[in-house]
Short mmCIF file of C-alpha atoms and ligand atoms in Angstrom, two decimals:
data_model
loop_
_atom_site.label_atom_id
_atom_site.label_comp_id
_atom_site.label_asym_id
_atom_site.label_seq_id
_atom_site.Cartn_x
_atom_site.Cartn_y
_atom_site.Cartn_z
CA MET H 1 -15.89 0.26 8.57
CA GLU H 2 -15.29 3.87 9.55
CA ILE H 3 -13.34 6.04 7.13
CA SER H 4 -9.72 6.57 8.12
CA PHE H 5 -6.59 8.09 6.63
CA GLY H 6 -3.21 6.39 6.39
CA ILE H 7 -0.02 7.59 4.75
CA GLU H 8 2.63 5.86 2.66
CA PHE H 9 6.32 6.61 2.85
CA LEU H 10 9.03 5.16 0.66
CA ALA H 11 11.93 3.75 2.64
CA ASN H 12 14.27 6.13 0.84
CA GLU H 13 14.98 8.59 3.64
CA PRO H 14 17.15 8.23 6.76
CA ALA H 15 15.31 6.89 9.83
CA GLU H 16 15.34 10.22 11.72
CA LYS H 17 13.72 12.07 8.83
CA LEU H 18 11.07 9.39 8.29
CA ALA H 19 10.30 9.24 12.01
CA ASP H 20 9.80 13.04 12.01
CA LEU H 21 7.41 12.77 9.04
CA VAL H 22 5.46 9.93 10.68
CA LYS H 23 5.30 11.89 13.97
CA THR H 24 3.95 14.90 12.04
CA SER H 25 1.40 12.54 10.44
CA GLU H 26 0.39 11.20 13.85
CA ASP H 27 0.00 14.75 15.21
CA ASN H 28 -2.22 15.55 12.21
CA GLY H 29 -4.66 12.70 12.81
CA LEU H 30 -3.40 10.11 10.33
CA ALA H 31 -4.21 6.66 11.70
CA TYR H 32 -1.80 4.40 9.77
CA ALA H 33 1.75 4.73 8.44
CA TRP H 34 2.79 2.27 5.73
CA ILE H 35 6.48 1.91 4.83
CA THR H 36 7.33 0.37 1.47
CA ASP H 37 9.68 -2.63 1.32
CA HIS H 38 12.27 -3.07 -1.44
CA TYR H 39 15.66 -4.62 -0.63
CA ASN H 40 17.52 -1.75 -2.38
CA ASN H 41 16.02 0.87 -0.06
CA ARG H 42 16.49 1.08 3.71
CA ASP H 43 15.28 -1.96 5.62
CA ALA H 44 11.57 -1.50 6.31
CA PHE H 45 11.58 -3.32 9.66
CA ALA H 46 14.61 -1.46 11.03
CA LEU H 47 12.86 1.80 10.06
CA LEU H 48 9.54 0.70 11.56
CA THR H 49 11.24 -0.14 14.86
CA TYR H 50 12.89 3.29 14.99
CA ILE H 51 9.62 4.99 14.04
CA ALA H 52 7.74 2.95 16.66
CA ALA H 53 10.09 4.23 19.37
CA ASN H 54 9.46 7.82 18.26
CA THR H 55 5.65 7.80 17.97
CA SER H 56 2.82 6.83 20.31
CA LYS H 57 -0.53 6.46 18.55
CA ILE H 58 -0.22 5.82 14.82
CA LYS H 59 -0.42 2.21 13.59
CA LEU H 60 2.68 1.03 11.73
CA GLY H 61 3.49 -1.61 9.20
CA PRO H 62 5.29 -2.53 6.01
CA GLY H 63 3.21 -1.56 2.99
CA VAL H 64 4.01 -4.12 1.73
CA THR H 65 6.60 -6.72 2.60
CA ASN H 66 6.79 -10.06 0.75
CA PRO H 67 7.34 -13.74 1.59
CA TYR H 68 10.37 -14.22 -0.69
CA THR H 69 13.14 -12.03 0.71
CA ARG H 70 12.27 -13.16 4.27
CA THR H 71 10.83 -16.47 5.41
CA PRO H 72 7.37 -16.61 7.06
CA ALA H 73 8.90 -17.25 10.51
CA GLN H 74 11.35 -14.34 10.14
CA LEU H 75 8.52 -12.06 9.01
CA THR H 76 6.45 -13.04 12.03
CA SER H 77 9.33 -12.29 14.39
CA ALA H 78 9.98 -8.93 12.68
CA ILE H 79 6.35 -7.80 12.86
CA ALA H 80 5.97 -9.07 16.42
CA THR H 81 9.06 -7.04 17.38
CA VAL H 82 7.56 -3.89 15.85
CA ASN H 83 4.37 -4.71 17.75
CA GLU H 84 6.28 -4.99 21.02
CA VAL H 85 8.27 -1.78 20.53
CA SER H 86 5.14 0.13 19.47
CA ASN H 87 2.98 -1.20 22.28
CA GLY H 88 0.55 -3.08 20.05
CA ARG H 89 0.42 -0.75 17.02
CA ALA H 90 1.81 -3.10 14.35
CA ILE H 91 -0.05 -4.01 11.17
CA PHE H 92 1.15 -6.68 8.77
CA GLY H 93 1.06 -5.50 5.16
CA ILE H 94 2.11 -8.32 2.84
CA GLY H 95 1.96 -8.86 -0.92
CA PRO H 96 3.57 -11.10 -3.51
CA GLY H 97 6.42 -8.61 -4.06
CA ASP H 98 8.06 -6.98 -7.03
CA ARG H 99 8.83 -9.50 -9.77
CA VAL H 100 11.42 -7.34 -11.54
CA THR H 101 13.47 -7.01 -8.36
CA PHE H 102 13.27 -10.75 -7.71
CA ASP H 103 14.53 -11.54 -11.22
CA GLY H 104 17.56 -9.37 -10.47
CA LEU H 105 18.15 -11.17 -7.18
CA GLY H 106 17.78 -14.61 -8.74
CA ILE H 107 14.68 -15.35 -6.64
CA GLU H 108 12.11 -17.51 -8.40
CA TRP H 109 8.60 -16.01 -8.12
CA LYS H 110 6.88 -19.36 -7.73
CA LYS H 111 3.18 -19.54 -6.81
CA PRO H 112 2.93 -15.99 -5.42
CA LEU H 113 -0.71 -16.30 -4.36
CA THR H 114 -0.20 -19.60 -2.56
CA THR H 115 2.98 -18.28 -0.93
CA VAL H 116 1.19 -15.19 0.44
CA LYS H 117 -1.72 -17.32 1.69
CA GLU H 118 0.49 -19.84 3.45
CA THR H 119 2.69 -17.13 4.96
CA VAL H 120 -0.34 -15.40 6.50
CA GLU H 121 -1.54 -18.73 7.89
CA ILE H 122 1.87 -19.46 9.42
CA PHE H 123 2.05 -15.89 10.80
CA ARG H 124 -1.26 -16.32 12.59
CA GLU H 125 -0.39 -19.75 13.94
CA LEU H 126 3.03 -18.65 15.22
CA LEU H 127 1.47 -15.66 16.99
CA THR H 128 -0.56 -18.05 19.15
CA GLY H 129 2.76 -18.87 20.85
CA LYS H 130 2.15 -22.60 20.41
CA LYS H 131 4.61 -25.01 18.82
CA ILE H 132 3.50 -25.41 15.21
CA SER H 133 4.14 -27.49 12.14
CA TYR H 134 2.87 -26.57 8.67
CA ASP H 135 2.72 -28.65 5.53
CA GLY H 136 1.69 -26.30 2.72
CA LYS H 137 2.10 -26.55 -1.05
CA VAL H 138 5.01 -24.10 -0.86
CA CYS H 139 5.84 -23.48 2.80
CA LYS H 140 6.93 -26.28 5.10
CA ILE H 141 7.62 -25.97 8.79
CA LYS H 142 8.63 -29.01 10.80
CA SER H 143 8.60 -27.45 14.22
CA ALA H 144 8.58 -23.78 15.23
CA LYS H 145 7.58 -21.66 18.19
CA LEU H 146 7.77 -17.93 18.86
CA ASN H 147 9.33 -17.07 22.24
CA PHE H 148 7.55 -13.75 22.70
CA SER H 149 4.37 -11.83 21.80
CA LYS H 150 2.12 -14.82 22.53
CA GLY H 151 -1.46 -14.09 21.49
CA ALA H 152 -0.72 -10.74 19.82
CA ASN H 153 -3.60 -9.68 17.61
CA ILE H 154 -2.01 -8.05 14.56
CA PRO H 155 -4.27 -7.16 11.60
CA VAL H 156 -3.23 -8.45 8.16
CA TYR H 157 -3.53 -6.29 5.01
CA ILE H 158 -2.79 -7.87 1.63
CA GLY H 159 -1.40 -5.77 -1.25
CA ALA H 160 -3.52 -6.95 -4.18
CA GLN H 161 -4.32 -6.00 -7.80
CA GLY H 162 -5.05 -9.32 -9.53
CA THR H 163 -8.45 -11.04 -9.55
CA ASN H 164 -7.39 -13.96 -7.39
CA MET H 165 -5.22 -11.96 -5.05
CA LEU H 166 -8.15 -9.59 -4.37
CA LYS H 167 -10.43 -12.54 -3.62
CA LEU H 168 -7.79 -14.03 -1.34
CA ALA H 169 -7.41 -10.72 0.51
CA GLY H 170 -11.15 -10.61 1.13
CA GLU H 171 -11.16 -14.18 2.34
CA LEU H 172 -8.07 -14.13 4.52
CA ALA H 173 -7.18 -10.62 5.65
CA GLU H 174 -8.60 -7.74 7.66
CA GLY H 175 -7.92 -5.33 4.80
CA ALA H 176 -6.50 -4.89 1.30
CA LEU H 177 -4.03 -2.31 0.00
CA VAL H 178 -5.11 -1.62 -3.57
CA ASN H 179 -2.97 0.60 -5.81
CA GLY H 180 -5.38 3.15 -7.26
CA SER H 181 -6.25 6.83 -7.23
CA HIS H 182 -9.44 6.76 -9.31
CA PRO H 183 -12.92 5.36 -8.46
CA ARG H 184 -12.69 3.24 -11.65
CA ASP H 185 -9.88 1.24 -10.01
CA PHE H 186 -12.25 0.15 -7.25
CA GLU H 187 -15.31 -0.86 -9.29
CA SER H 188 -14.20 -4.43 -9.88
CA ALA H 189 -11.77 -4.59 -6.93
CA VAL H 190 -14.52 -4.04 -4.36
CA LYS H 191 -16.67 -6.77 -5.94
CA LEU H 192 -13.79 -9.25 -5.82
CA LEU H 193 -12.91 -8.38 -2.23
CA LYS H 194 -16.54 -8.93 -1.29
CA GLU H 195 -16.54 -12.31 -3.06
CA GLY H 196 -13.67 -13.19 -0.74
CA THR H 197 -15.34 -12.04 2.47
CA ASP H 198 -18.56 -13.83 1.45
CA LYS H 199 -16.64 -17.05 0.84
CA ALA H 200 -15.22 -16.86 4.35
CA ASN H 201 -18.60 -15.88 5.83
CA LYS H 202 -17.19 -12.57 7.00
CA ASN H 203 -19.07 -9.27 7.13
CA PHE H 204 -17.77 -7.04 4.30
CA ASP H 205 -18.60 -3.98 6.41
CA ASP H 206 -15.74 -4.95 8.75
CA PHE H 207 -13.23 -5.16 5.89
CA ASP H 208 -10.84 -2.23 5.30
CA VAL H 209 -10.56 -1.32 1.59
CA ALA H 210 -7.44 0.84 1.48
CA ALA H 211 -6.59 2.97 -1.55
CA TYR H 212 -2.85 3.34 -2.07
CA THR H 213 -2.85 6.61 -4.01
CA SER H 214 -0.36 8.82 -5.75
CA PHE H 215 -1.15 12.11 -4.07
CA SER H 216 -0.18 15.75 -4.37
CA ILE H 217 -1.81 18.55 -2.41
CA ALA H 218 -0.88 22.25 -2.37
CA ASP H 219 -2.51 25.67 -2.06
CA THR H 220 -2.74 25.95 -5.85
CA MET H 221 -3.46 23.37 -8.56
CA ALA H 222 -0.36 24.51 -10.48
CA ASP H 223 1.94 23.67 -7.54
CA ALA H 224 0.23 20.33 -6.89
CA GLU H 225 0.40 19.39 -10.58
CA LYS H 226 4.06 20.25 -10.93
CA THR H 227 4.91 17.71 -8.21
CA ALA H 228 2.44 15.05 -9.35
CA LYS H 229 3.45 15.02 -13.03
CA PRO H 230 6.86 13.30 -12.72
CA VAL H 231 5.35 10.47 -10.61
CA THR H 232 2.45 10.16 -13.07
CA ALA H 233 4.95 9.94 -15.95
CA PHE H 234 6.62 6.96 -14.22
CA ILE H 235 3.26 5.28 -13.57
CA VAL H 236 2.26 5.74 -17.23
CA ALA H 237 5.57 4.41 -18.53
CA GLY H 238 5.37 1.36 -16.24
CA SER H 239 1.73 0.36 -16.85
CA PRO H 240 0.47 -2.16 -19.41
CA ASP H 241 -1.91 -1.05 -22.21
CA VAL H 242 -4.93 -2.66 -20.54
CA VAL H 243 -4.72 -0.01 -17.81
CA PHE H 244 -5.11 2.78 -20.38
CA GLU H 245 -8.06 1.01 -22.01
CA LYS H 246 -9.75 0.93 -18.61
CA HIS H 247 -9.23 4.68 -18.14
CA GLY H 248 -10.01 5.61 -21.77
CA ILE H 249 -6.60 7.17 -22.37
CA PRO H 250 -5.55 7.19 -26.07
CA ILE H 251 -2.50 5.03 -26.63
CA GLU H 252 -0.95 7.78 -28.85
CA ASP H 253 -0.81 10.00 -25.75
CA VAL H 254 0.75 7.17 -23.74
CA ASN H 255 3.39 6.65 -26.41
CA LYS H 256 4.34 10.32 -26.21
CA VAL H 257 5.26 9.76 -22.54
CA ARG H 258 7.07 6.49 -23.31
CA ASP H 259 8.99 8.14 -26.18
CA GLY H 260 9.62 11.19 -24.00
CA PHE H 261 11.67 9.06 -21.61
CA LYS H 262 13.96 8.07 -24.50
CA GLU H 263 14.65 11.77 -25.10
CA SER H 264 14.78 13.22 -21.57
CA PHE H 265 12.93 13.05 -18.27
CA GLY H 266 11.59 16.58 -18.90
CA ALA H 267 10.11 15.52 -22.25
CA ALA H 268 8.27 12.61 -20.60
CA VAL H 269 6.87 14.85 -17.87
CA LYS H 270 5.75 17.42 -20.45
CA ALA H 271 3.75 14.73 -22.27
CA VAL H 272 1.59 13.93 -19.20
CA THR H 273 -2.00 14.95 -19.99
CA PRO H 274 -4.73 16.15 -17.58
CA GLU H 275 -6.56 12.82 -18.19
CA MET H 276 -3.47 10.92 -17.02
CA LEU H 277 -3.21 13.07 -13.90
CA ASP H 278 -6.87 12.46 -13.14
CA SER H 279 -6.60 8.69 -13.67
CA PHE H 280 -3.36 8.11 -11.78
CA SER H 281 -3.29 10.67 -8.98
CA ILE H 282 -5.24 12.67 -6.48
CA CYS H 283 -3.91 16.11 -7.18
CA GLY H 284 -4.95 19.67 -6.41
CA THR H 285 -6.03 22.12 -3.73
CA PRO H 286 -7.66 20.77 -0.57
CA ASN H 287 -11.13 21.27 -2.10
CA GLU H 288 -10.17 19.45 -5.29
CA CYS H 289 -8.71 16.56 -3.26
CA ILE H 290 -11.90 16.40 -1.15
CA GLU H 291 -14.00 16.06 -4.33
CA LYS H 292 -11.89 13.16 -5.61
CA ILE H 293 -11.69 11.39 -2.24
CA ASP H 294 -15.45 11.67 -1.91
CA LYS H 295 -15.79 9.68 -5.16
CA LEU H 296 -13.34 7.04 -3.91
CA ILE H 297 -15.34 6.61 -0.73
CA LYS H 298 -18.55 6.26 -2.75
CA ALA H 299 -16.78 3.52 -4.73
CA GLY H 300 -16.17 1.58 -1.49
CA VAL H 301 -12.81 2.83 -0.20
CA THR H 302 -12.61 2.95 3.61
CA GLN H 303 -8.96 3.92 4.15
CA VAL H 304 -7.42 6.70 2.04
CA ILE H 305 -3.64 6.50 1.84
CA PRO H 306 -1.90 9.54 0.38
CA GLY H 307 1.37 8.33 -1.12
CA SER H 308 4.28 9.65 -3.10
CA PRO H 309 4.85 12.50 -3.89
CA LEU H 310 2.42 14.02 -1.27
CA GLY H 311 3.11 17.57 -2.57
CA PRO H 312 5.80 20.20 -3.12
CA ASP H 313 6.48 20.34 0.62
CA LYS H 314 5.80 17.06 2.47
CA VAL H 315 5.30 18.62 5.93
CA LYS H 316 2.90 21.26 4.55
CA SER H 317 0.99 18.51 2.68
CA ILE H 318 0.59 16.46 5.86
CA GLU H 319 -0.68 19.57 7.64
CA LEU H 320 -3.17 20.28 4.84
CA ILE H 321 -4.38 16.67 5.03
CA GLY H 322 -4.72 16.98 8.81
CA THR H 323 -6.42 20.35 8.94
CA GLN H 324 -8.55 20.27 5.79
CA LEU H 325 -9.18 16.72 4.57
CA ILE H 326 -9.43 14.56 7.69
CA PRO H 327 -11.97 16.79 9.51
CA HIS H 328 -14.14 16.68 6.37
CA PHE H 329 -14.33 12.87 6.30
CA VAL H 330 -13.57 11.59 9.81
CA LYS H 331 -16.15 12.72 12.35
N1 F42 U 1 5.68 -4.59 -3.82
C1 F42 U 1 6.88 -4.53 -3.23
O1 F42 U 1 7.78 -5.31 -3.57
N2 F42 U 1 7.12 -3.59 -2.26
C2 F42 U 1 6.18 -2.72 -1.82
O2 F42 U 1 6.44 -1.92 -0.94
C3 F42 U 1 4.88 -2.79 -2.44
C4 F42 U 1 3.82 -1.97 -2.02
C5 F42 U 1 2.54 -2.19 -2.53
C6 F42 U 1 1.44 -1.50 -2.01
C7 F42 U 1 0.18 -1.72 -2.47
C8 F42 U 1 -0.03 -2.68 -3.47
O3 F42 U 1 -1.27 -2.92 -3.91
C9 F42 U 1 1.04 -3.37 -4.01
C10 F42 U 1 2.34 -3.16 -3.55
N3 F42 U 1 3.44 -3.87 -4.04
C11 F42 U 1 4.67 -3.75 -3.45
C12 F42 U 1 3.28 -4.80 -5.20
C13 F42 U 1 2.83 -6.19 -4.77
O4 F42 U 1 3.83 -6.83 -4.02
C14 F42 U 1 2.48 -7.02 -6.03
O5 F42 U 1 3.58 -7.07 -6.88
C15 F42 U 1 1.32 -6.44 -6.78
O6 F42 U 1 0.28 -6.17 -5.89
C16 F42 U 1 0.83 -7.37 -7.90
O7 F42 U 1 0.29 -8.52 -7.39
P1 F42 U 1 -1.07 -9.12 -7.94
O8 F42 U 1 -2.15 -8.84 -7.01
O9 F42 U 1 -1.26 -8.74 -9.36
O10 F42 U 1 -0.78 -10.68 -7.86
C17 F42 U 1 0.06 -11.37 -8.77
C18 F42 U 1 0.90 -12.37 -8.01
C19 F42 U 1 -0.79 -12.18 -9.77
O11 F42 U 1 -0.32 -12.51 -10.83
N4 F42 U 1 -1.98 -12.55 -9.38
C20 F42 U 1 -2.93 -13.28 -10.19
C21 F42 U 1 -4.35 -12.92 -9.70
O12 F42 U 1 -5.30 -13.23 -10.43
O13 F42 U 1 -4.47 -12.32 -8.62
C22 F42 U 1 -2.88 -14.80 -10.15
C23 F42 U 1 -1.85 -15.46 -9.29
C24 F42 U 1 -2.11 -16.94 -9.05
O14 F42 U 1 -3.22 -17.40 -8.88
N5 F42 U 1 -1.05 -17.73 -8.97
C25 F42 U 1 -1.10 -19.10 -8.57
C26 F42 U 1 -0.45 -19.26 -7.19
O15 F42 U 1 -0.69 -20.28 -6.55
O16 F42 U 1 0.31 -18.38 -6.79
C27 F42 U 1 -0.24 -19.93 -9.49
C28 F42 U 1 -0.79 -20.04 -10.85
C29 F42 U 1 0.05 -21.03 -11.67
O17 F42 U 1 -0.52 -21.68 -12.52
O18 F42 U 1 1.26 -21.14 -11.45
#
């Protein structure tokens, strides 16, 4: 798999602004744009359709949608519509979804792995254009047929962190979107993804291991850090202790961030240490980012996805990625 760069955008900006940012990304050589999907932000598929109409090369997909707030058939129709509007540029990013949000919505998070698996199977069958039925453990379809996009070939990427979800991604999908900004995050993930591709008799070299990173690039480390720290503080506060064990971060330091939030947002941000920044973000000048990305690629990453916050000035960050990082890695 050749190295490529994607970019993640939260669906928290109006469509025109996001489309401008994605167009700037396309003009700067980014190959994929992933739009996050949470019901309380703008609708990912409405945004993707608007973005599709305003771009021409970049591949587009939800990063990631889930099989609980939309049914498998609805998801297929939504992605196929984005594929039609974009002239074949759609990618289907799907994961089990955000449990906390589902609790709030009264949606039961039953058998998330099985639900993702069955949804991907239904998606692929419906895209053949044939009339289908499906009798899964969770998903049941008596009779369904898609009236358009027959035979569309849309790659599937599974958002995965857990052991079984990573194996499933390897087995079933064309790629995985793994949350992680440090090579340590990919040591075991890559092994599990490979277990999956082996099980399905697929060549692991054709599998896209995508790193969903927290990213901040600027002309100086101080500027990059200032923007990265608040996001890192949120990541630290929201992660379980096992994550800090993996990265060798003392729990006393973590508690200073957690306690900081009780006092003020500023106090939490102030408690972020350089070790936390290194573990949970790619942050720095173009050269510093290149060094870190190089380590990710050595750990098995094939698609690098700069994500929130990107840097103090998003457009400038995209231009730095396009002019300084991409030419270094993509020949
Ligand atoms: N979530 C969103 O809601 N929106 C987003 O935009 C989003 C983006 C995103 C990008 C990258 C990424 O990696 C994740 C992203 N997520 C997003 C989060 C994602 O939806 C998941 O919440 C997250 O990836 C965590 O999922 P996970 O891989 O840890 O899988 C969960 C379900 C898990 O517990 N997995 C376990 C495992 O080992 O993988 C086991 C699950 C299992 O086997 N369950 C059995 C089954 O059949 O489902 C049932 C077991 C039983 O006994 O009931």
